[in-house]
Structure formats: C-alpha cells, structure tokens
Short mmCIF file of C-alpha atoms in Angstrom, two decimals:
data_model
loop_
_atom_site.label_atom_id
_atom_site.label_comp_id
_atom_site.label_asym_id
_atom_site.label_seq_id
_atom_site.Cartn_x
_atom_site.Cartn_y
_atom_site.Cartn_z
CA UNK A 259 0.00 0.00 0.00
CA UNK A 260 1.24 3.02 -1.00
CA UNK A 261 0.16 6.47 0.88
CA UNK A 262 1.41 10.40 -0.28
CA UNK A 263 0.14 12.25 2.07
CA UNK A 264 -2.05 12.36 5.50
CA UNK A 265 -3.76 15.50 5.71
CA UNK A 266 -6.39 15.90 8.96
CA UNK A 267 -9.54 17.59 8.84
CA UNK A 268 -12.29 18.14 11.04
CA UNK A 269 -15.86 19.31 10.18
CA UNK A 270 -17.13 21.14 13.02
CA UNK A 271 -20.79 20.88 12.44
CA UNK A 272 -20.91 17.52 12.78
CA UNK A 273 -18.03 16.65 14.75
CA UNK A 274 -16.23 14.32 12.56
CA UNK A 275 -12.38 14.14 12.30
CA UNK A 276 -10.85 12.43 9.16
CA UNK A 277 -7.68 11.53 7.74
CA UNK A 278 -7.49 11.78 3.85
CA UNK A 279 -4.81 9.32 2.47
CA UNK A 280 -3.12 9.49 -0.71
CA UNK A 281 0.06 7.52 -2.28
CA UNK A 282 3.43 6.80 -1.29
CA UNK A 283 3.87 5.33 2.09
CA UNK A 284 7.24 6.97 3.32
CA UNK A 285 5.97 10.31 2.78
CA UNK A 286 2.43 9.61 4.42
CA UNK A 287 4.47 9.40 7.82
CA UNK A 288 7.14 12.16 7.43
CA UNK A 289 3.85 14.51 6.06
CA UNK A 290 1.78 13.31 9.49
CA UNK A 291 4.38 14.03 11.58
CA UNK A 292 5.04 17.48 10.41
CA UNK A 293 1.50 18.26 10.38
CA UNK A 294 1.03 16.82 14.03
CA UNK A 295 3.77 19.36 14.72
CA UNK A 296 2.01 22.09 13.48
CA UNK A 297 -1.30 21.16 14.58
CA UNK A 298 0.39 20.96 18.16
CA UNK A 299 -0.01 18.47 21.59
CA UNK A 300 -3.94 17.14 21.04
CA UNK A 301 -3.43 16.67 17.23
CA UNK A 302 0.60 15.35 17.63
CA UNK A 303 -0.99 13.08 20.50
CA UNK A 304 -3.73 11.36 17.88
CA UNK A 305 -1.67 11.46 14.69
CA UNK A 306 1.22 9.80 16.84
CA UNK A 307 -1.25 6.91 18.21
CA UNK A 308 -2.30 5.99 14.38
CA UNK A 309 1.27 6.06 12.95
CA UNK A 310 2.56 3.16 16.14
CA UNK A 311 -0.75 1.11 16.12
CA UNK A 312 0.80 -0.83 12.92
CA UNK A 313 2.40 0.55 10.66
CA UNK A 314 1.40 1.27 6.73
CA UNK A 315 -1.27 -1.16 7.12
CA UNK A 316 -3.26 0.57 10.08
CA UNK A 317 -3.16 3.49 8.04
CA UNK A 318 -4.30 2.34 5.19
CA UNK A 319 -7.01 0.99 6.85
CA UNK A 320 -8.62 4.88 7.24
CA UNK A 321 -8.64 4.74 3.41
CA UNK A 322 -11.88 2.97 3.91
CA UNK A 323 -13.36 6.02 5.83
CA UNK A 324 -15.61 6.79 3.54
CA UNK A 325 -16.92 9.80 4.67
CA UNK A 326 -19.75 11.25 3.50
CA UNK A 327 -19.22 15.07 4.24
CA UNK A 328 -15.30 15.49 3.05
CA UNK A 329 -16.82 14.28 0.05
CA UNK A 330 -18.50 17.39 -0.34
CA UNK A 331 -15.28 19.38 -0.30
CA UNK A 332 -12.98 19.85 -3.09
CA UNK A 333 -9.71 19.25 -2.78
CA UNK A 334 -7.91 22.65 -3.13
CA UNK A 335 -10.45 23.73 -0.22
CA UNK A 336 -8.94 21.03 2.12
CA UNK A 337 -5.47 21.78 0.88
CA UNK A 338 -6.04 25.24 2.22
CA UNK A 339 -8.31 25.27 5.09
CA UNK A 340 -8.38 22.02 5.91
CA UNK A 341 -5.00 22.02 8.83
CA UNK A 342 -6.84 25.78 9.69
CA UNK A 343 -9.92 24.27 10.91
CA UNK A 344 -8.27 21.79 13.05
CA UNK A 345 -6.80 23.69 15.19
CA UNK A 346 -9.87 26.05 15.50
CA UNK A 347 -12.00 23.70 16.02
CA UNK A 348 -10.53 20.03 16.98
CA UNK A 349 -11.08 20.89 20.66
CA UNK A 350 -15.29 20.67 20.30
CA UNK A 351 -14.72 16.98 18.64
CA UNK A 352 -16.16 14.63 21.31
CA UNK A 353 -13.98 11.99 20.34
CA UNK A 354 -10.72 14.31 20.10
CA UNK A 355 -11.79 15.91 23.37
CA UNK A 356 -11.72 12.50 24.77
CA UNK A 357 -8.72 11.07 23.23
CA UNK A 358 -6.78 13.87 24.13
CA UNK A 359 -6.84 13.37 27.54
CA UNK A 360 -6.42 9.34 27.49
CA UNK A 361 -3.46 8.38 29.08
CA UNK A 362 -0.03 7.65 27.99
CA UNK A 363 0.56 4.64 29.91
CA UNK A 364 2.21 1.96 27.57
CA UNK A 365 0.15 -0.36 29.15
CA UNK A 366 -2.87 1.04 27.87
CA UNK A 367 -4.64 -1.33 25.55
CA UNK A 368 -6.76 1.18 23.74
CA UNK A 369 -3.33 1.80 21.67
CA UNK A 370 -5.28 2.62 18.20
CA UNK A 371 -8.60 5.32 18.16
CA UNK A 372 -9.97 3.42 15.45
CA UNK A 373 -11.62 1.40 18.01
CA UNK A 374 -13.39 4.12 19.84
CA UNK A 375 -13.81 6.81 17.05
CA UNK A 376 -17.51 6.84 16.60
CA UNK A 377 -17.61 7.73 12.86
CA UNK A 378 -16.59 4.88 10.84
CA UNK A 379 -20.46 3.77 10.56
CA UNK A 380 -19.14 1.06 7.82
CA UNK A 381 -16.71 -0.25 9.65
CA UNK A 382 -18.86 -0.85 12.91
CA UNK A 383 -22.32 0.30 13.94
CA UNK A 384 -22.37 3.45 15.57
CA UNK A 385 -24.65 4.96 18.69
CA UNK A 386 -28.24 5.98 17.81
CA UNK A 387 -27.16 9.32 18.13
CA UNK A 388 -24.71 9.31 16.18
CA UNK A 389 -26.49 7.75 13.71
CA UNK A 390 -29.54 10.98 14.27
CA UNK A 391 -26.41 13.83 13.62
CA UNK A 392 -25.03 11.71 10.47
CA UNK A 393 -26.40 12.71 6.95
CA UNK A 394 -26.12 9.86 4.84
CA UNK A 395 -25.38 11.57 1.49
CA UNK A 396 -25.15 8.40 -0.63
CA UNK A 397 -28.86 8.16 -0.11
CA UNK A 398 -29.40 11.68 -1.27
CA UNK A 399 -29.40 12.68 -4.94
CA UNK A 400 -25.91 13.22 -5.98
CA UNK A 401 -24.79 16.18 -8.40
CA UNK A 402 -24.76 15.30 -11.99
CA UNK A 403 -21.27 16.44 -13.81
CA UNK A 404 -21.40 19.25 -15.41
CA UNK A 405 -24.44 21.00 -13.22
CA UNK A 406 -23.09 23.43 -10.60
CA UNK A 407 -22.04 21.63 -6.75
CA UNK A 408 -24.81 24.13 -4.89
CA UNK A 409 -24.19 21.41 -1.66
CA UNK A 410 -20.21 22.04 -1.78
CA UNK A 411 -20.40 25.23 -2.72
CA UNK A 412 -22.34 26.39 0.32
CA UNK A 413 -20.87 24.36 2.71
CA UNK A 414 -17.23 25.71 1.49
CA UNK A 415 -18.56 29.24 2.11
CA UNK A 416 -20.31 28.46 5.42
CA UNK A 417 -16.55 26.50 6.54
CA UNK A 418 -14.93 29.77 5.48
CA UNK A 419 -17.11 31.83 7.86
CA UNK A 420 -16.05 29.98 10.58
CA UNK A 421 -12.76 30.05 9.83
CA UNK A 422 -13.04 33.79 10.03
CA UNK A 423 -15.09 33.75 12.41
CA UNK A 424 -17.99 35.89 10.70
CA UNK A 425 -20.55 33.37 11.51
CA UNK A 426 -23.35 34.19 13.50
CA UNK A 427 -23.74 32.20 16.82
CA UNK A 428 -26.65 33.55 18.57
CA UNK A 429 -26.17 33.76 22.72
CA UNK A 430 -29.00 31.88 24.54
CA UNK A 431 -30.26 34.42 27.17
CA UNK A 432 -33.31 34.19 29.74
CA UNK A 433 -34.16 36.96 31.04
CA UNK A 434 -35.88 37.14 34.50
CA UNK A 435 -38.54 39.55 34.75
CA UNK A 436 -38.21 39.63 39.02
CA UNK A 437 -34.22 40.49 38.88
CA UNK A 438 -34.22 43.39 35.92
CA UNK A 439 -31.75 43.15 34.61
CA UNK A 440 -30.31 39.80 35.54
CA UNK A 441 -30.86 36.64 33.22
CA UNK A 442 -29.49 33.07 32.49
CA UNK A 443 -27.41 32.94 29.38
CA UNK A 444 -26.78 29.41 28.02
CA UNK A 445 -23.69 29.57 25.75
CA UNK A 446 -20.79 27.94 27.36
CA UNK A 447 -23.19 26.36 30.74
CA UNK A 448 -25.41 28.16 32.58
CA UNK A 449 -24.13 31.24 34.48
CA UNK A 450 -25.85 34.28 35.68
CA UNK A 451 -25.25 37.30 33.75
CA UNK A 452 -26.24 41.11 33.73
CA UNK A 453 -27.90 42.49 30.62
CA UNK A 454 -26.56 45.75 29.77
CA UNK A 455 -27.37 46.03 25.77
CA UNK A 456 -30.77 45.15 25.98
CA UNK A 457 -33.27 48.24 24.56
CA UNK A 458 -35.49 47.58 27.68
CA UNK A 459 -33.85 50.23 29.88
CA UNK A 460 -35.68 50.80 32.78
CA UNK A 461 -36.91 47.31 32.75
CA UNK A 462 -40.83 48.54 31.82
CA UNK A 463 -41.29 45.24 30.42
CA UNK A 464 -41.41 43.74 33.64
CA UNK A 465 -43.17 46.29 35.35
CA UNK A 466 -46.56 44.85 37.12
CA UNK A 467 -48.86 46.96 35.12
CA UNK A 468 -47.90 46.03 31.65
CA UNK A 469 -47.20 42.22 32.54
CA UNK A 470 -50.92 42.87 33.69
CA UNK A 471 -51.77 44.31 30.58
CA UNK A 472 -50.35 42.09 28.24
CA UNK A 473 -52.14 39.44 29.92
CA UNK A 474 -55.69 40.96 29.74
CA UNK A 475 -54.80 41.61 26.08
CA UNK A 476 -53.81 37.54 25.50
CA UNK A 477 -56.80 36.27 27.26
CA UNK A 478 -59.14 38.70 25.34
CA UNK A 479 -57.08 38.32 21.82
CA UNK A 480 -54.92 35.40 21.81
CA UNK A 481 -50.96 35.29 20.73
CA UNK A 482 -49.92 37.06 18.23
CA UNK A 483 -51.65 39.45 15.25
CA UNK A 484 -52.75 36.76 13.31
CA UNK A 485 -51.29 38.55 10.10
CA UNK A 486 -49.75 41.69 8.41
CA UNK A 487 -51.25 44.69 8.98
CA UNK A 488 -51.85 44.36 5.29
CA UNK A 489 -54.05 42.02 5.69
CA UNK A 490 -55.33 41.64 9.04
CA UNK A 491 -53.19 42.11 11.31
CA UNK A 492 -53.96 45.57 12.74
CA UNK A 493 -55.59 46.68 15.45
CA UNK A 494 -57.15 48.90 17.58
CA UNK A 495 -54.20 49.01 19.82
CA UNK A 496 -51.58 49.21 16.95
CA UNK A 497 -52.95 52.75 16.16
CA UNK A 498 -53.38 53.49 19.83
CA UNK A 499 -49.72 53.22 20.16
CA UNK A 500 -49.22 55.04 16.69
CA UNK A 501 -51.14 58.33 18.12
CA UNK A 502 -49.65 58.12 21.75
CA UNK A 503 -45.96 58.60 20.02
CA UNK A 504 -47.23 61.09 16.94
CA UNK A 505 -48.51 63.23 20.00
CA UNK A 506 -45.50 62.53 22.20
CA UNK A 507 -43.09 63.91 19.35
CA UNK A 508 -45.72 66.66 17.79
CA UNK A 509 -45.89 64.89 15.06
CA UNK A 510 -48.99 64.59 12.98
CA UNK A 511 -48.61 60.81 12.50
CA UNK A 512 -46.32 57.83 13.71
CA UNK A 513 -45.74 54.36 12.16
CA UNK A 514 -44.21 51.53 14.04
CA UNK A 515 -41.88 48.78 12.33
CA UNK A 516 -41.24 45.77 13.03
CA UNK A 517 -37.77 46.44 14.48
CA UNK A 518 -34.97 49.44 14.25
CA UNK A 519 -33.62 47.74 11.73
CA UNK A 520 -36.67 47.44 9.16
CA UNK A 521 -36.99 51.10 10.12
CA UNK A 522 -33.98 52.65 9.08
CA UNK A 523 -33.21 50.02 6.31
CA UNK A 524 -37.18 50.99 4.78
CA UNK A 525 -37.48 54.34 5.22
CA UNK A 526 -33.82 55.34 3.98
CA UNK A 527 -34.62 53.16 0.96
CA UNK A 528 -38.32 54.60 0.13
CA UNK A 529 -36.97 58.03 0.76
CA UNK A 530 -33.97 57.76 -1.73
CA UNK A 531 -36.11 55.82 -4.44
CA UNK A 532 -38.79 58.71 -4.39
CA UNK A 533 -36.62 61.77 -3.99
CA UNK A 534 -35.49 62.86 -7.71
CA UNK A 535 -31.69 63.00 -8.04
CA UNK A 536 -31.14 62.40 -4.47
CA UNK A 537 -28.06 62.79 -2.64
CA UNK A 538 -27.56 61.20 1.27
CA UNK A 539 -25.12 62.31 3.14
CA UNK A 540 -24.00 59.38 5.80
CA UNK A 541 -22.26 59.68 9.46
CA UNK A 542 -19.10 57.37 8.77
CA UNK A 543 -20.00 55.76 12.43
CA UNK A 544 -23.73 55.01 11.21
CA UNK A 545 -25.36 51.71 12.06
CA UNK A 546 -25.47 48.71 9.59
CA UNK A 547 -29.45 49.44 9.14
CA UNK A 548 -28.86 52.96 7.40
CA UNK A 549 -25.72 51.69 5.23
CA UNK A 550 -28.26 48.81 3.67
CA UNK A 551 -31.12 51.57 3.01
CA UNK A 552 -28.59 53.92 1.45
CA UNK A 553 -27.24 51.38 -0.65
CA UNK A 554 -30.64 49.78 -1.77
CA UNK A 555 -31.77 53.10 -2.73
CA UNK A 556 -29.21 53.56 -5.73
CA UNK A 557 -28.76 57.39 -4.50
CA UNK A 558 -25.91 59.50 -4.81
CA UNK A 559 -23.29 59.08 -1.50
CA UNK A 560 -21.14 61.00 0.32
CA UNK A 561 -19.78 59.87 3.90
CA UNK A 562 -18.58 62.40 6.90
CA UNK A 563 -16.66 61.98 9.35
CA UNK A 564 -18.07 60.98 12.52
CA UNK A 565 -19.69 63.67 14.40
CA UNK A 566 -18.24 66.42 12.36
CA UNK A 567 -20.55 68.86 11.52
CA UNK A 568 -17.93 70.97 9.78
CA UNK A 569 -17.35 67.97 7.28
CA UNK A 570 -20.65 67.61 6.59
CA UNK A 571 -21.28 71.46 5.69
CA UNK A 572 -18.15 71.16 3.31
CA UNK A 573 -19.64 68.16 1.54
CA UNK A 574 -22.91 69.99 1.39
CA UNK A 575 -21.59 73.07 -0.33
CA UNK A 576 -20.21 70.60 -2.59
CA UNK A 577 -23.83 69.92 -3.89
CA UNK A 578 -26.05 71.83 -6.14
CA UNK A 579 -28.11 73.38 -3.77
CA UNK A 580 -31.68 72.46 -6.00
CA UNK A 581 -30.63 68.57 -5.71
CA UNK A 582 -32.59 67.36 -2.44
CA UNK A 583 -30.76 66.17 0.18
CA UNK A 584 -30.54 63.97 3.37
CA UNK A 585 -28.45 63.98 6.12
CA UNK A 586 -28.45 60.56 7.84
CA UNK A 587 -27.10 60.66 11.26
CA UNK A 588 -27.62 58.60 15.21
CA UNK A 589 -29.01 61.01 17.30
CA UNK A 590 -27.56 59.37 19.93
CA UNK A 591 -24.82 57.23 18.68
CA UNK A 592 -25.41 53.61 19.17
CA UNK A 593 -21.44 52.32 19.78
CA UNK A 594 -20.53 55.10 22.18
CA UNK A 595 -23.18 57.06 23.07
CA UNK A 596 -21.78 60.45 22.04
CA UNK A 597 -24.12 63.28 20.49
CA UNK A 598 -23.75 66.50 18.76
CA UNK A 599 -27.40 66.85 17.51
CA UNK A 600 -27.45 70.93 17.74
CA UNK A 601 -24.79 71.63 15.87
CA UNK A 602 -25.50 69.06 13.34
CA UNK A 603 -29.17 70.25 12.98
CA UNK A 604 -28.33 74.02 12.88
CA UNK A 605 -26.38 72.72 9.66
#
C-alpha cells in the first residue's frame, strides 16, 4: 500500500475528524508528523497513536473512511483550510476531546482510536445518536457532472465563515422579569449574567402593570396578530400606540416597524427611491441598518466623518443646492453614546 500524504480535517458541524490518504507510504508518515507538529499536543498526540498502532497497514485501513461530508469538499479547499480548521475547532470533537486526555501509559490497551472513534459507521455500527447527527449523502441525490455543486459550494462558504469567524452564533439568554436586569445565558453552561445592551432600559417590560396588561390583552385576543397589517393584522391598539408617540413627538402621524432595523433600512430606501436626483449624506460611524437603506436606494453618496458637523457642511456646499438632500445621522450614537445633535441640525 502506497500512501502520499495524511492530511487531517475536522468538520465542526458535525463533529467528525478524518484523515485523507493518498500515495506513497514513506511520505504519508514524514507529512503526518510534520502536520502533528504544526497542529500541536492534542493533534501530535492522535496522529502519533495511528502512525505506532501498525504501521502502513493501520493506516491504510482509514482509506476505507468513507466519509460522507469530506466528500462534499474539493480538494484545493482542504489543501487550504483544511489544517486551519483543526486547530480552531478540533477541541469541540467529542472523540478528540476524549482522546486527548487518554493516558499515555504503555500499558494502555486502547493503543489505536480506530476502536473508539464513533464515525466509521461502515466499519462498525455506531450509537443511535450518532447515527440521528449523520447525513447519509449516498442516499441523497448526488450532483450530476457538469451541473453546478450548490451542496459544496455552500458548505465551502459556510466552513470559510467559521474560519473567520464571521458566523453568526446567537447567545441563549433568559431573562428574568423579578431580577431586571439579571438573566441566564446558556452559551458555554449556565451562568448568571447582567444584561446591559438590551433596549429595555428601565426594565418597563417587567413592570406589574404592563405584565398585567399584556395578559388581559392575550386572554381577550390570543398570541400574536394573526397577520400583516396588510391584511389583518392591525388593530385597535396598533394605532393606539401610533397616536400616543405622533402626540409625544408633535408629530402629525407615527408608524411603528417591526424592528430598528426594518426602520432605518425601509425608510432610507423609500426616501432615496422617491426623492429625484437624491443625494444622502451618511455619518461614517452610522449603524449597519442605514448603510443597507442607502445602498438599496441607488442614490448619490457621500460619507462624513463621525460627528463632524464641519465635514458635513463642506460636503454639502459641494452639492447643487436644488438637488434634495438627506443627512443621515444617530441622534444618539449607538457604539458610544456620544451626540452632537445641535450643531448638526443648525447645519
């Protein structure tokens, strides 16, 4: 048997570790040995225990590894990424957790991890659940040649994000309504924690009155609006809500989104689209929200510095003063809480 190289990879999502083997056995050890270096104690520890547990024909024994998900990967991808992602991510393998901290007693019988790794499902059947967090791809419809690898493509970009650790995790938090503004978060265990980013500020959502409210309204109304407001999901208290704030701010009407976001990203976006020859002038501090609406609108640009209201009359003098104009700004800026709304508005 003849092996070129041992490269190790682990796929975090569904915990697997494998060892891709190639041709030309000398190499295969000198190559896993290096990498084991590089990968450093927990990877030298497992590559060490396959290259003693016998030789070129335990190793060549992982050629029949099948596994269904490297599969999915090309190999360039792996060539790249693939010693990156072990070291990010080989210590939240169950089985690498676990071998790891075996012991190096020489009188330890469990001298090979082929025995205990729980992958190789054709080799030996496998927990039931395992067998619930393993996709068995050979059942699924596999890619014709020639049509374009949608199922590697995405999973390549959604490794990547990990790797740069862009993707989104959401925290799991609890809040408790009777120790504002304490709450359980989830994440790593369960620990106590103190919300301090939440938008409930003075904890009104737990106040007695409105927990009392919101009940009277369930038990009356039910869960939920039942549909868009398009449609019909508005209510009575909807424009209630609407007046109290028009009337709070003097305004002559208020609508209420969905979320900040939808807000800033809609109105932004409407504004721009309607406004003939448009031009938006953008904080260079302002929240993700406004950058999508002034982008989706297609308008004319032009960025300030943060809280400078000198920059932002220069750039306005640099406009033809019949072009209309908006000047999107935080009030209150969301990152650090600094303001300069006077001088900004007397712009």
């Amino acid at each position: 048997m003849m092996c070129d190289f041992v490269h190790m990879f682990f796929k975090p999502c569904h915990a697997h570790l494998i060892l891709l083997i190639g041709s030309g056995h000398t190499s295969a050890i000198m190559n896993s040995r290096n990498l084991a270096n590089q990968l450093g104690p927990m990877a030298q520890h497992f590559l060490n225990a396959v290259i003693n547990s016998g030789g070129t024909r335990k190793i060549a024994n992982f050629s029949a590894l099948k596994c269904p998900f490297i599969s999915e990967f090309n190999p360039k991808f792996l060539a790249n990424y693939g010693p990156s992602m072990m070291r990010i991510y080989a210590d939240k393998c169950p089985f690498m957790r676990q071998y790891a901290t075996t012991t190096d007693d020489p009188d330890n019988n469990e001298k090979s991890p082929i025995g205990k790794c729980p992958f190789p499902v054709n080799l030996r059947e496998t927990s039931v659940e395992i067998q619930d967090d393993v996709i068995d791809l050979a059942s699924k419809k596999q890619e014709k040649p020639g049509e374009f690898k949608y199922e590697s493509f995405f999973k390549e970009e959604i490794a990547k994000k990990k790797l740069d650790h862009s993707y989104r995790i959401f925290k799991k938090v609890n809040r408790m309504a009777s120790d504002f503004p304490r709450a359980h978060e989830y994440t790593n265990g369960e620990k106590k924690v103190t919300i301090w980013c939440s938008n409930d500020y003075l904890g009104i959502s737990s106040h007695p009155q409105v927990l009392q409210a919101v009940i009277d309204a369930v038990i009356e109304h039910g869960t939920g609006a039942g549909g868009t407001r398009n449609i019909s999901g508005n209510s009575t208290y909807h424009e209630e809500l609407e007046k109290e704030l028009a009337s709070l701010h003097e305004k002559e009407a208020a609508l209420i989104f969905s979320s900040c976001f939808v807000a800033n990203d809609s109105t932004l976006f409407t504004l721009g689209k309607r406004l003939p020859g448009c031009h938006i002038f953008s904080d260079a501090g302002n929240h993700a929200s406004m950058i999508q609406g002034i982008r989706n609108s297609g308008c004319a640009k032009h960025i300030f510095n943060h809280n400078d209201p000198e920059d932002l009359e220069k750039k306005l003098k640099s406009v033809d003063k019949k072009l209309p104009k908006i000047v999107a700004f935080e009030t209150v800026h969301s990152m650090t809480g600094k303001l300069n709304l006077s001088k900004t508005i007397s712009i």
